[in-house]
mmCIF file of C-alpha atoms in Angstrom:
data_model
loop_
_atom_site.group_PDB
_atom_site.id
_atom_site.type_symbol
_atom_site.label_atom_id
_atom_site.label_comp_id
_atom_site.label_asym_id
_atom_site.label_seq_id
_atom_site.Cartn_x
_atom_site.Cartn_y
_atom_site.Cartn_z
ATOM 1 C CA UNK A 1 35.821 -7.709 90.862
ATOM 2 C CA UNK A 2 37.765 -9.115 87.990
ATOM 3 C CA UNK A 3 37.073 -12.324 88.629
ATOM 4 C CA UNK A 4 33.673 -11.755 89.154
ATOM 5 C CA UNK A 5 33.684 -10.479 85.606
ATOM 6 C CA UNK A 6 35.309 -13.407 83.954
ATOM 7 C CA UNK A 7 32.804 -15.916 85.837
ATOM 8 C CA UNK A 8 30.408 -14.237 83.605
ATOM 9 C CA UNK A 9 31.769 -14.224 80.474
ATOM 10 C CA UNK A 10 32.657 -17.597 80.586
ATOM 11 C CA UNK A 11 28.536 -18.084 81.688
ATOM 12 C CA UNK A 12 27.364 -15.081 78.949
ATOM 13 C CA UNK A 13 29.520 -16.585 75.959
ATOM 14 C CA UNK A 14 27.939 -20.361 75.543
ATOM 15 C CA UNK A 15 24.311 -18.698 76.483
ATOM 16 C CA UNK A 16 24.907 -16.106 73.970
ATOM 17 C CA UNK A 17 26.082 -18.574 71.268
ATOM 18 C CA UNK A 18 23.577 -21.183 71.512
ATOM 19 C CA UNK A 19 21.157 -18.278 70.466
ATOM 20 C CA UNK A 20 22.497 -17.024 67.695
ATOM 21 C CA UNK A 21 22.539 -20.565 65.997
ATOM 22 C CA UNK A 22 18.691 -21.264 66.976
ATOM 23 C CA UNK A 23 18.083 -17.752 65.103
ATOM 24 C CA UNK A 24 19.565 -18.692 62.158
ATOM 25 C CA UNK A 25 17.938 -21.973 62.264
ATOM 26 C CA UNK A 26 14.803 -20.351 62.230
ATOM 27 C CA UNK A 27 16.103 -18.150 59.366
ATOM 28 C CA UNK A 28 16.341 -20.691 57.437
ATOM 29 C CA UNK A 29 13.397 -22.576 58.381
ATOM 30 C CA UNK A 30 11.775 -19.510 57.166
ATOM 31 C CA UNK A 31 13.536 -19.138 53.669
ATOM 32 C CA UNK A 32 12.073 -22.855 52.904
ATOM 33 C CA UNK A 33 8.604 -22.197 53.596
ATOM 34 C CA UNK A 34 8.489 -19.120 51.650
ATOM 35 C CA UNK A 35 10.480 -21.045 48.867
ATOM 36 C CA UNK A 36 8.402 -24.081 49.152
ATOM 37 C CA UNK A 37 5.270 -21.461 48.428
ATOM 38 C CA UNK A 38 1.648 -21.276 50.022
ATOM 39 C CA UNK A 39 0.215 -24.511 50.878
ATOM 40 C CA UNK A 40 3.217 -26.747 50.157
ATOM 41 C CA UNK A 41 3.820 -29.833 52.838
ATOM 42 C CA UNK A 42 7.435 -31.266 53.287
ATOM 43 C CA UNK A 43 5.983 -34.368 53.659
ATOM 44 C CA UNK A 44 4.701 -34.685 50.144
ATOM 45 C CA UNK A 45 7.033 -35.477 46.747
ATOM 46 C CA UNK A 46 6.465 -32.864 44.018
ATOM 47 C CA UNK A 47 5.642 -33.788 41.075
ATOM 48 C CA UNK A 48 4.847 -33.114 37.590
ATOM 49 C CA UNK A 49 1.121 -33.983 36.277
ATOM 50 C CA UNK A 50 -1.347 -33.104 33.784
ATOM 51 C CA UNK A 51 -4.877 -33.445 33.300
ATOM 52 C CA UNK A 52 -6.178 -36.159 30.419
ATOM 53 C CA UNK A 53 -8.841 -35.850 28.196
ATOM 54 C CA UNK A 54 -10.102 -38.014 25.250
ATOM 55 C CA UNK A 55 -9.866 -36.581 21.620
ATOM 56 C CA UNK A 56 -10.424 -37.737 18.116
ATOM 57 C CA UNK A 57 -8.670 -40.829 16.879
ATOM 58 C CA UNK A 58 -6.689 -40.568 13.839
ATOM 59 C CA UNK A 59 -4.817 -43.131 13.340
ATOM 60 C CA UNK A 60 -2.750 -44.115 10.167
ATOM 61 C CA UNK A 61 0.094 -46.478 9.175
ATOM 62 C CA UNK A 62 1.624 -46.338 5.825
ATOM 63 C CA UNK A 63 1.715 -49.592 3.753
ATOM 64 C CA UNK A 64 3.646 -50.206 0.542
ATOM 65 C CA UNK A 65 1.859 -51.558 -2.064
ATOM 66 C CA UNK A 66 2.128 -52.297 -5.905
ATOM 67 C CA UNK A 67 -0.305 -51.218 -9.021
ATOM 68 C CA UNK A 68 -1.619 -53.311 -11.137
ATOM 69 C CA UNK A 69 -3.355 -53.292 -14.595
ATOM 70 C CA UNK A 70 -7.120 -53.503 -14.310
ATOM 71 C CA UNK A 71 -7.046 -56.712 -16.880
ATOM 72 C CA UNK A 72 -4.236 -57.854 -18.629
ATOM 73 C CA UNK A 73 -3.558 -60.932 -20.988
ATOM 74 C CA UNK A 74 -0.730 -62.895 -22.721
ATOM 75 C CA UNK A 75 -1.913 -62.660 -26.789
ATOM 76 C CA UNK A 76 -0.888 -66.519 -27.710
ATOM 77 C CA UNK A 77 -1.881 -68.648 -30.934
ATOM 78 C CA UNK A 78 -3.844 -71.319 -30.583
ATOM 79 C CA UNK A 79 -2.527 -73.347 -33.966
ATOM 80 C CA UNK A 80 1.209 -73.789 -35.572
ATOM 81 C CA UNK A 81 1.516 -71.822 -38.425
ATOM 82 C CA UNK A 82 3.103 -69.116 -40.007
ATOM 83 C CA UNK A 83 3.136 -65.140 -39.278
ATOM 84 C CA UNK A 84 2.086 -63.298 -41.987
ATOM 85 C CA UNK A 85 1.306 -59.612 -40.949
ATOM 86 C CA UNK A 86 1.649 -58.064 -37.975
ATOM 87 C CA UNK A 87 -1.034 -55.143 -37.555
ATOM 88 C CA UNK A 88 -0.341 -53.122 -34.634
ATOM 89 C CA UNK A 89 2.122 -50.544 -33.632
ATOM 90 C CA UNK A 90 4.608 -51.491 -30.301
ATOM 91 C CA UNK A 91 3.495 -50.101 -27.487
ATOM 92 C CA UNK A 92 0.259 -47.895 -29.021
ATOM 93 C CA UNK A 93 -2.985 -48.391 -28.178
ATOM 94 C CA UNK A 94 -5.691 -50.837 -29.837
ATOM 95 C CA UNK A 95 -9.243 -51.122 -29.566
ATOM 96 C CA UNK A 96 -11.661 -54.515 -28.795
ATOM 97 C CA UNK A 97 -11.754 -57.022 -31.777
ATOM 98 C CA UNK A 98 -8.788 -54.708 -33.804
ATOM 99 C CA UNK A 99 -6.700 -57.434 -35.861
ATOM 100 C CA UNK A 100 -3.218 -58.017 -34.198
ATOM 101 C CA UNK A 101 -1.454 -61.056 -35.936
ATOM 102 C CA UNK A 102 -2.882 -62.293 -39.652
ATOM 103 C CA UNK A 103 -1.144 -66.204 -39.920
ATOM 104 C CA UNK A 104 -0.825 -67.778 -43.057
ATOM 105 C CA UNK A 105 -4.314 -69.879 -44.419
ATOM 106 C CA UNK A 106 -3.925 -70.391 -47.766
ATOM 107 C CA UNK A 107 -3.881 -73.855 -46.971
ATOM 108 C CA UNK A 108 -6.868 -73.745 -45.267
ATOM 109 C CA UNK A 109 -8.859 -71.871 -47.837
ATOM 110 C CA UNK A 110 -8.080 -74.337 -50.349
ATOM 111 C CA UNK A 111 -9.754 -76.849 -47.703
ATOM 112 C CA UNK A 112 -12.419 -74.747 -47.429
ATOM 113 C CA UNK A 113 -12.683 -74.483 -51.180
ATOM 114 C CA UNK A 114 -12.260 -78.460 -51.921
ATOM 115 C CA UNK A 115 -14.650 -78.910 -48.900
ATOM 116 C CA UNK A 116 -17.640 -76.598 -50.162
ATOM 117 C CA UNK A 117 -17.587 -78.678 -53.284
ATOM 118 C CA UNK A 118 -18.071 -81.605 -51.624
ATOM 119 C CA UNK A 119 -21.046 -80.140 -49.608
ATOM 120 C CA UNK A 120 -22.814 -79.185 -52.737
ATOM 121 C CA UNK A 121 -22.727 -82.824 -54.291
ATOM 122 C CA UNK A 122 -23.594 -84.010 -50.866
ATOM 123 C CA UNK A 123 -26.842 -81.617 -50.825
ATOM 124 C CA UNK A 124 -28.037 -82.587 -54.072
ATOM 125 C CA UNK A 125 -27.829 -86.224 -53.403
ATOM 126 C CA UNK A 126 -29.732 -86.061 -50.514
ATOM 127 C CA UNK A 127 -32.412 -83.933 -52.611
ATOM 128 C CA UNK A 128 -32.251 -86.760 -55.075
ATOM 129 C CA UNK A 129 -32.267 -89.683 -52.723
ATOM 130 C CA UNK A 130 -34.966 -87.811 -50.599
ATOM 131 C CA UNK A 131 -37.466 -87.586 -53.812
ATOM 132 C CA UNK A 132 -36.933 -91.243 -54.132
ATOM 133 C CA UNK A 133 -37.517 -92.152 -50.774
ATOM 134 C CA UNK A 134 -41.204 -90.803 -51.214
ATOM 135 C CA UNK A 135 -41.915 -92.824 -54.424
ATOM 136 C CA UNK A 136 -40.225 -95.738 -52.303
ATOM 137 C CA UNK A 137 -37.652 -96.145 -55.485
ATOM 138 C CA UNK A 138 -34.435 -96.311 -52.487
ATOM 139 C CA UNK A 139 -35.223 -97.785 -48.986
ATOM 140 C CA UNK A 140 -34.751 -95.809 -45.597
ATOM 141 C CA UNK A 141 -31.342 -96.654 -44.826
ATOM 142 C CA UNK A 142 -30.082 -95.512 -48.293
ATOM 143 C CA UNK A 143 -31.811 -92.265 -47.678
ATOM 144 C CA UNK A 144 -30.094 -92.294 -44.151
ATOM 145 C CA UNK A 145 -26.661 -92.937 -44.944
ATOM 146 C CA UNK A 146 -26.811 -90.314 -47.588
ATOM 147 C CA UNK A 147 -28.205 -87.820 -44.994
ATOM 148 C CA UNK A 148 -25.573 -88.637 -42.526
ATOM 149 C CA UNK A 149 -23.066 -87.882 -44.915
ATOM 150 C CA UNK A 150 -23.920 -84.454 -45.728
ATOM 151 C CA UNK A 151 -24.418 -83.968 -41.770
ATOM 152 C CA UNK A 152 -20.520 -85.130 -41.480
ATOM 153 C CA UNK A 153 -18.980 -82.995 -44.338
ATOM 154 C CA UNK A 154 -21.301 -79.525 -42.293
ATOM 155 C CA UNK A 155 -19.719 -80.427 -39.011
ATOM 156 C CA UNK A 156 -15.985 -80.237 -41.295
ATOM 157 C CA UNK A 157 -16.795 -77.586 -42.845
ATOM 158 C CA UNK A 158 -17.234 -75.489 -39.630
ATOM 159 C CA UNK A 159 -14.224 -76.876 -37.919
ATOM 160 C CA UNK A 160 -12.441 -75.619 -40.887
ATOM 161 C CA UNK A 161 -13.882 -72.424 -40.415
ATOM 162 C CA UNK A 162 -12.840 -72.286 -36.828
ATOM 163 C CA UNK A 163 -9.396 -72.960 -37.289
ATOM 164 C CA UNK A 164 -10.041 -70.578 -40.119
ATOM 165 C CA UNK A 165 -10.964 -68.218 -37.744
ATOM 166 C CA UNK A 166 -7.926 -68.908 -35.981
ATOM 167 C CA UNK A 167 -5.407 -67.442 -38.391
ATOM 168 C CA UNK A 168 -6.729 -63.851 -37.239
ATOM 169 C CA UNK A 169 -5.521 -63.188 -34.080
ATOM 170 C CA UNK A 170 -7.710 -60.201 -32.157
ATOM 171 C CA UNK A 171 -7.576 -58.063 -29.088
ATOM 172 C CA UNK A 172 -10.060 -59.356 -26.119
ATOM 173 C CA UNK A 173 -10.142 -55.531 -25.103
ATOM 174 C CA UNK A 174 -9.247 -52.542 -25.364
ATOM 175 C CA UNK A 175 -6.032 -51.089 -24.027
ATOM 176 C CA UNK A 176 -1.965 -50.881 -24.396
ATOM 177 C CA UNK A 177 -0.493 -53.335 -26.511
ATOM 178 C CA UNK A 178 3.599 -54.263 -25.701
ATOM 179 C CA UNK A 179 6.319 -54.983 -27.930
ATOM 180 C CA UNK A 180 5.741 -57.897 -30.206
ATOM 181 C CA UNK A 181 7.923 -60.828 -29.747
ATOM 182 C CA UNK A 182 7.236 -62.010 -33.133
ATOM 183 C CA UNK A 183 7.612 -60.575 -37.001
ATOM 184 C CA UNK A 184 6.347 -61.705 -39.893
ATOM 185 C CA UNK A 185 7.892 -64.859 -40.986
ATOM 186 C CA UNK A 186 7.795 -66.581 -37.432
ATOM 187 C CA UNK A 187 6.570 -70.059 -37.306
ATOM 188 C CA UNK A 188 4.580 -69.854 -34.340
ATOM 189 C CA UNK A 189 3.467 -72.866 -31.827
ATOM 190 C CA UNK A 190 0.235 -72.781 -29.639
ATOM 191 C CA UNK A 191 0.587 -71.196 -26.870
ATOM 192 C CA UNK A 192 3.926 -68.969 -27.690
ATOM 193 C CA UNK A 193 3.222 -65.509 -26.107
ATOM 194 C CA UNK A 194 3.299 -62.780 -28.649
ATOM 195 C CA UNK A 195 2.498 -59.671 -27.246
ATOM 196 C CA UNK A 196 1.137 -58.582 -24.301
ATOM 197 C CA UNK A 197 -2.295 -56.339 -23.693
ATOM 198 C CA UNK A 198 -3.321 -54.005 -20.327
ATOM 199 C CA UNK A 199 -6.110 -52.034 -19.545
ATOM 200 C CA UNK A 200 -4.961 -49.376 -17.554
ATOM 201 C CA UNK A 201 -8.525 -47.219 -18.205
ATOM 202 C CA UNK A 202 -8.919 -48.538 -14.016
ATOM 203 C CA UNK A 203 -5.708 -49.258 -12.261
ATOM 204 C CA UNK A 204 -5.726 -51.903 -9.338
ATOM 205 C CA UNK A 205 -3.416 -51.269 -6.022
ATOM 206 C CA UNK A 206 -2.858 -54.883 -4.124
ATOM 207 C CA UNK A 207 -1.141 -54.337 -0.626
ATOM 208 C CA UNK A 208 -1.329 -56.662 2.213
ATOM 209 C CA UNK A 209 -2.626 -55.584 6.025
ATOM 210 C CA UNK A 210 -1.912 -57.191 8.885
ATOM 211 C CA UNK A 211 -4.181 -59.305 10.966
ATOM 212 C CA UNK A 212 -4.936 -57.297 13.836
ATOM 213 C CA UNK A 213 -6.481 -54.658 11.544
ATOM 214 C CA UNK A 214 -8.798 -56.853 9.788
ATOM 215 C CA UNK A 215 -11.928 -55.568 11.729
ATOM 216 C CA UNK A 216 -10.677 -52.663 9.604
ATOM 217 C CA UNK A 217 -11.040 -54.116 6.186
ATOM 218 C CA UNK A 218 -13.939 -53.285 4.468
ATOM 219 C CA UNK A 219 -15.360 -53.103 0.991
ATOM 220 C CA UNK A 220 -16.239 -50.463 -0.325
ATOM 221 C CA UNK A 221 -14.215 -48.038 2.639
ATOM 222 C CA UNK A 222 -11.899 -45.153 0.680
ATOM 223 C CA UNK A 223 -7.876 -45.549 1.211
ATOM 224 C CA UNK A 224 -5.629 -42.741 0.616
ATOM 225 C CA UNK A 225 -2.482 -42.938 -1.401
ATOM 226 C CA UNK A 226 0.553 -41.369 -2.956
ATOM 227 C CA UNK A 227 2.737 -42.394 -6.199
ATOM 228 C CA UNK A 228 7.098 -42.044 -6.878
ATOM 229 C CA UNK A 229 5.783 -39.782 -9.595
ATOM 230 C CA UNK A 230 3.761 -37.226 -7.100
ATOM 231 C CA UNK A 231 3.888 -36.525 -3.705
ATOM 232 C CA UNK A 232 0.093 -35.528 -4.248
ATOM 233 C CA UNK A 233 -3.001 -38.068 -2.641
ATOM 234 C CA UNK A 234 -4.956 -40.021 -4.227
ATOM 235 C CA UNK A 235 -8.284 -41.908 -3.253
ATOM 236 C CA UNK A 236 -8.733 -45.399 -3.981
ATOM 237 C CA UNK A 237 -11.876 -47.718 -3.054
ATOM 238 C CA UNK A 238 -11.588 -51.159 -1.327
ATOM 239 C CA UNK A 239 -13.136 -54.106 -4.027
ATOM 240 C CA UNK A 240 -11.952 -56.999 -2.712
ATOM 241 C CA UNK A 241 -9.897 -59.426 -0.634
ATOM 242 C CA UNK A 242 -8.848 -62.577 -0.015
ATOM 243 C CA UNK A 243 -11.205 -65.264 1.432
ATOM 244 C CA UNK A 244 -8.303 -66.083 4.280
ATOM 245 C CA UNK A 245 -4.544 -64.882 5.080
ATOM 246 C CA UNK A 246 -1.083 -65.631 4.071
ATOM 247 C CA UNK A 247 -0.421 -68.397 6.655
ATOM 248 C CA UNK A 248 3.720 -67.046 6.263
ATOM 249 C CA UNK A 249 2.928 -63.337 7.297
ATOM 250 C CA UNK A 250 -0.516 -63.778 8.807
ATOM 251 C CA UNK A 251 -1.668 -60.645 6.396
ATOM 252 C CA UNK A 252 -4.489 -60.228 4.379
ATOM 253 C CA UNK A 253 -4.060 -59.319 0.432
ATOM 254 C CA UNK A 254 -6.500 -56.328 -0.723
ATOM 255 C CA UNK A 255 -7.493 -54.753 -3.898
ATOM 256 C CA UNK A 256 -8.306 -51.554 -4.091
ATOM 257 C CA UNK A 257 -9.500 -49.662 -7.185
ATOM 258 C CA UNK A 258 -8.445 -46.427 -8.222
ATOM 259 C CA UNK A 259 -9.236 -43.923 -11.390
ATOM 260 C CA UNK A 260 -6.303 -43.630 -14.134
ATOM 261 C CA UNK A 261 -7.651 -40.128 -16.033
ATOM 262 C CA UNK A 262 -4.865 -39.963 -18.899
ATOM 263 C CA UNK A 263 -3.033 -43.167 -17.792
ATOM 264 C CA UNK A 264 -0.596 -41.187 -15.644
ATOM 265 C CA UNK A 265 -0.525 -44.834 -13.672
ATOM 266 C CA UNK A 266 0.697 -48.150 -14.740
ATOM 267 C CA UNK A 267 1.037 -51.319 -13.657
ATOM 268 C CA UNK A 268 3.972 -52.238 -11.689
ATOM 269 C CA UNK A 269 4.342 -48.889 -10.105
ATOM 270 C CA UNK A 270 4.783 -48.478 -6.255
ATOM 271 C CA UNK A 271 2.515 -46.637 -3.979
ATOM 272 C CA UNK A 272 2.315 -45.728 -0.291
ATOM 273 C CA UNK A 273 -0.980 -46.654 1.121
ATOM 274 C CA UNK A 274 -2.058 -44.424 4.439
ATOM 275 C CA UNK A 275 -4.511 -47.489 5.809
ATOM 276 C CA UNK A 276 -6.301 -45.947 8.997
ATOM 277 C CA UNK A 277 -5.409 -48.142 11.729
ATOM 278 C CA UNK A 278 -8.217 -46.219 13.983
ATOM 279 C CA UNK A 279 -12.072 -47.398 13.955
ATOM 280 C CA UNK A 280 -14.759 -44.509 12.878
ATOM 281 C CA UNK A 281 -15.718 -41.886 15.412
ATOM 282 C CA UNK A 282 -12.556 -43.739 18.202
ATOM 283 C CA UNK A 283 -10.974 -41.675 20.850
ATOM 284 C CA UNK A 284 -8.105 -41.972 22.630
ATOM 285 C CA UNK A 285 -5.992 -39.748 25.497
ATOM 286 C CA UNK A 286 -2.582 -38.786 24.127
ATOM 287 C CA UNK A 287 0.015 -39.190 26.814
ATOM 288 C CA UNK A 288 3.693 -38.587 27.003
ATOM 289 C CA UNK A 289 5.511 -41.642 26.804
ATOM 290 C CA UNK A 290 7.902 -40.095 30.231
ATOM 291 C CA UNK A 291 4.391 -41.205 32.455
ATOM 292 C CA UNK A 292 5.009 -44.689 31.052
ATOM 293 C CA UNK A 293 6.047 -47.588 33.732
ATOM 294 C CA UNK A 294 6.746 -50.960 31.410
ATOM 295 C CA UNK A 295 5.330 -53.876 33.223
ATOM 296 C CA UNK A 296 4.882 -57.313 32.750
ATOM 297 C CA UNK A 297 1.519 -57.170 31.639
ATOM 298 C CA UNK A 298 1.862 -54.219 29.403
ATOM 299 C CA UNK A 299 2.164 -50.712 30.661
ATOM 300 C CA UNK A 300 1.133 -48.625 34.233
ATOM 301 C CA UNK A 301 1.175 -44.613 35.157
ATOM 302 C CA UNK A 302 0.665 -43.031 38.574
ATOM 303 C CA UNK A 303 -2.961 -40.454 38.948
ATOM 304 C CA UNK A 304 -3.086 -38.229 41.709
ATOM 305 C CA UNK A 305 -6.294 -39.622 43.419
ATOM 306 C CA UNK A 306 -7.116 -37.512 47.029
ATOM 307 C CA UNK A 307 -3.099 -36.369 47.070
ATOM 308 C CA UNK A 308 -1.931 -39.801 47.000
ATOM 309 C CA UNK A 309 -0.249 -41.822 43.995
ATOM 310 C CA UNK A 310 -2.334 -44.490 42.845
ATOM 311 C CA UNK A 311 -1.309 -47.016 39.958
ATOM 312 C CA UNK A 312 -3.091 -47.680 36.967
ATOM 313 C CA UNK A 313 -2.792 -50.494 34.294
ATOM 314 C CA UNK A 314 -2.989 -48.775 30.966
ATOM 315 C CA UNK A 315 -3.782 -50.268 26.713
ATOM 316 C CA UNK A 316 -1.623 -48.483 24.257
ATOM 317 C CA UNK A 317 -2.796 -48.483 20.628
ATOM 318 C CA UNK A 318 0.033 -47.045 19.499
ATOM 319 C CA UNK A 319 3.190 -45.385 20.125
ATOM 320 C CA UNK A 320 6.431 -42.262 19.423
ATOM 321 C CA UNK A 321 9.497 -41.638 20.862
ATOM 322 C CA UNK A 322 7.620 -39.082 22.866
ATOM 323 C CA UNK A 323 4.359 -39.557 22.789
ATOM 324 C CA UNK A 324 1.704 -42.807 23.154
ATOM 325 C CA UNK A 325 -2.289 -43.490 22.614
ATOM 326 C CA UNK A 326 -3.922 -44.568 25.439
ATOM 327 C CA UNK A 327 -6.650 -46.768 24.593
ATOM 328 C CA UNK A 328 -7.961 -47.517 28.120
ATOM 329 C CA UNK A 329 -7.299 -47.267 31.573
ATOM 330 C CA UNK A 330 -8.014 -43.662 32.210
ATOM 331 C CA UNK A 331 -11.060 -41.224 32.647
ATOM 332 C CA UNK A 332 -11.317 -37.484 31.183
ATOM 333 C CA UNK A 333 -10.115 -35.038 34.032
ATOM 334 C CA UNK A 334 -7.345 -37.327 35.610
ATOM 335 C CA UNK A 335 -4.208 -36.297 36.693
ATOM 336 C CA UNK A 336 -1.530 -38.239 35.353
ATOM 337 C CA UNK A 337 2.363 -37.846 36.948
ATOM 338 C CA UNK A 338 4.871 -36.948 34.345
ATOM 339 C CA UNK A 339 7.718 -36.829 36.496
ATOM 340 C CA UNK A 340 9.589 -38.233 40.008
ATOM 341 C CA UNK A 341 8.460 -41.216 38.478
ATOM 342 C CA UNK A 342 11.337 -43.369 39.819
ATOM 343 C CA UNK A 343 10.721 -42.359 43.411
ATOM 344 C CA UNK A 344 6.831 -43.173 43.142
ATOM 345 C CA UNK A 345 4.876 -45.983 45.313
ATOM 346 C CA UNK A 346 1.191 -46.615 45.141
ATOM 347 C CA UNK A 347 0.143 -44.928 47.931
ATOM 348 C CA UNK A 348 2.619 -42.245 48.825
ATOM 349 C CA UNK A 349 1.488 -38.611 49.350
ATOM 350 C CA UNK A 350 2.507 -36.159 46.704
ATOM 351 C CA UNK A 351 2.217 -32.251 45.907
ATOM 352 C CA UNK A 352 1.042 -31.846 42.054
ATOM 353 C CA UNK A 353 2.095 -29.209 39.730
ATOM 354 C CA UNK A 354 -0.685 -29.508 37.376
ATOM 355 C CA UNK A 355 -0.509 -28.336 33.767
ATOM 356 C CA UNK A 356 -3.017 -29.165 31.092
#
């Protein structure tokens, strides 16, 4: 009888063992599928994705450029002579036509002077001569040579007054005068810069933009910019460019003009320029820069299209550390994958967790 009973047990034990370990098999079995959730498939990779749409492009890069004075000019002499008065205060404000620099002309006065006498003899000879001529007492060529003469001494006369002229040195405009570089008692030369003059009633801003925003370039088109002396913006308008581009930086120089109410600006002074890099009424699908595959050609993310991973050649217009502008390549509504990116094909089946 005992033996009988140990057949068993040695036939009971390995029966009885081998079921135990297929029930917790299918214990465990279990556990996944509830884990894995309703309508999950081993099969497929999880991912990450979320659903694109296009939104309102506004794009802006910030450009340093420099203010400048809406006219400015070098006051110079245009003869050699002597400073007499200088009538202006350094650095105050003068109006157009207000005497600057008063040069010495007595010598030309007494020119003038010695001059006018001459022209008054010369007018009553030709008078004379010319009441002659029509009695035929003098010939044509005396009356002539006569008339030339008082034709040559008018001509001196106004040069004299031009260089006259000259020894009161005016402003051009109206605007900020500088410091004089010359007092009275300076023998000047022509061309020796006294002082200098700026309007600063409209300031200039000249920055330079690069050539793959030219399309972007336009006259009359409003920029937006800030000063060292205020965080707050200001509008500018676009006047003018440039017929063609620096051939060293392949950029474009533009002036823009901007209001100076109580000529807070001058020239010289830096600004920060926010240029919009983004054409009117552009949109664009923001993207995080993790669904990114570099490829040779640019750029490439995965969709979810009919539960497979398909690839897709992308344009960025711009790019963050964590986030980039899709110009082109996708549609509103696609699913993009945002992570398991390294274990992607084209092709292979995957389980989305969608977010938007």
């Amino acid at each position: 009888m005992l033996k009988n009973i140990s057949k068993l047990k040695v036939i009971f034990l390995p029966v009885l063992c081998s079921m135990l370990l297929m029930a917790c098999a299918g214990d465990q079995e279990k556990k996944k599928k509830m884990s894995a959730g309703p309508g999950a498939d081993a099969s497929k990779l999880e991912v990450d994705a979320i659903v694109v749409n296009e939104e309102d492009l506004n794009q802006e890069e910030v450009i340093v450029g420099t203010m400048a004075p809406y006219r400015e000019v070098a006051i110079v002499s245009e003869i050699a002579q002597k400073i007499v008065r200088v009538a202006f205060q350094d650095g105050g404000h003068v109006s157009k036509g207000q005497l600057l620099y008063k040069l010495n002309d007595a010598d030309l006065k007494a020119r003038l002077k010695g001059l006018n006498s001459e022209l008054k003899l010369a007018r009553l000879n030709e008078q004379r001569i010319g009441n002659l001529l029509k009695t035929e007492t003098v010939n044509q060529q005396q009356y002539d040579e006569t008339a030339v003469k008082l034709q040559s001494l008018e001509a001196q006369r106004e040069l004299l007054q031009v260089e006259l002229n000259k020894t009161e040195i005016r402003a051009p405009f109206s605007g900020n005068i500088g410091i004089s570089n010359a007092d009275p008692g300076f023998y000047i030369s022509p061309g020796t810069e006294l002082v200098s003059l700026q309007d600063h009633g409209t300031i200039k801003i000249e920055f330079s933009v690069s050539e793959k925003y030219l399309p972007l370039v336009k006259t009359g088109s409003k920029i937006n910019f800030t000063t060292a002396l205020s965080g707050q913006q200001q509008t500018a308008t676009i006047k003018a460019t440039e017929p063609g581009l620096n051939a060293q930086n392949r950029a474009l120089k533009v002036q823009a003009m901007a209001d100076n109410p109580g000529g807070k600006f001058r020239a010289g002074l830096s600004v920060k320029i926010r240029f919009q890099t983004s054409a009117k009424n552009a949109k664009a699908i923001n993207l995080p820069t993790e669904a990114l595959i570099p490829s040779g050609d640019g750029y490439n993310v995965f969709v979810i299209k009919n539960g497979l991973a398909q690839s897709k050649p992308v344009s960025i217009g711009n790019r963050t550390e964590t986030a980039a502008i899709v110009t082109s390549g996708l549609n509103n509504g696609d699913s993009v994958i945002v992570s398991n990116i390294l274990r992607l094909g084209d092709g292979m089946p995957v389980q989305a967790v969608v977010s938007k």
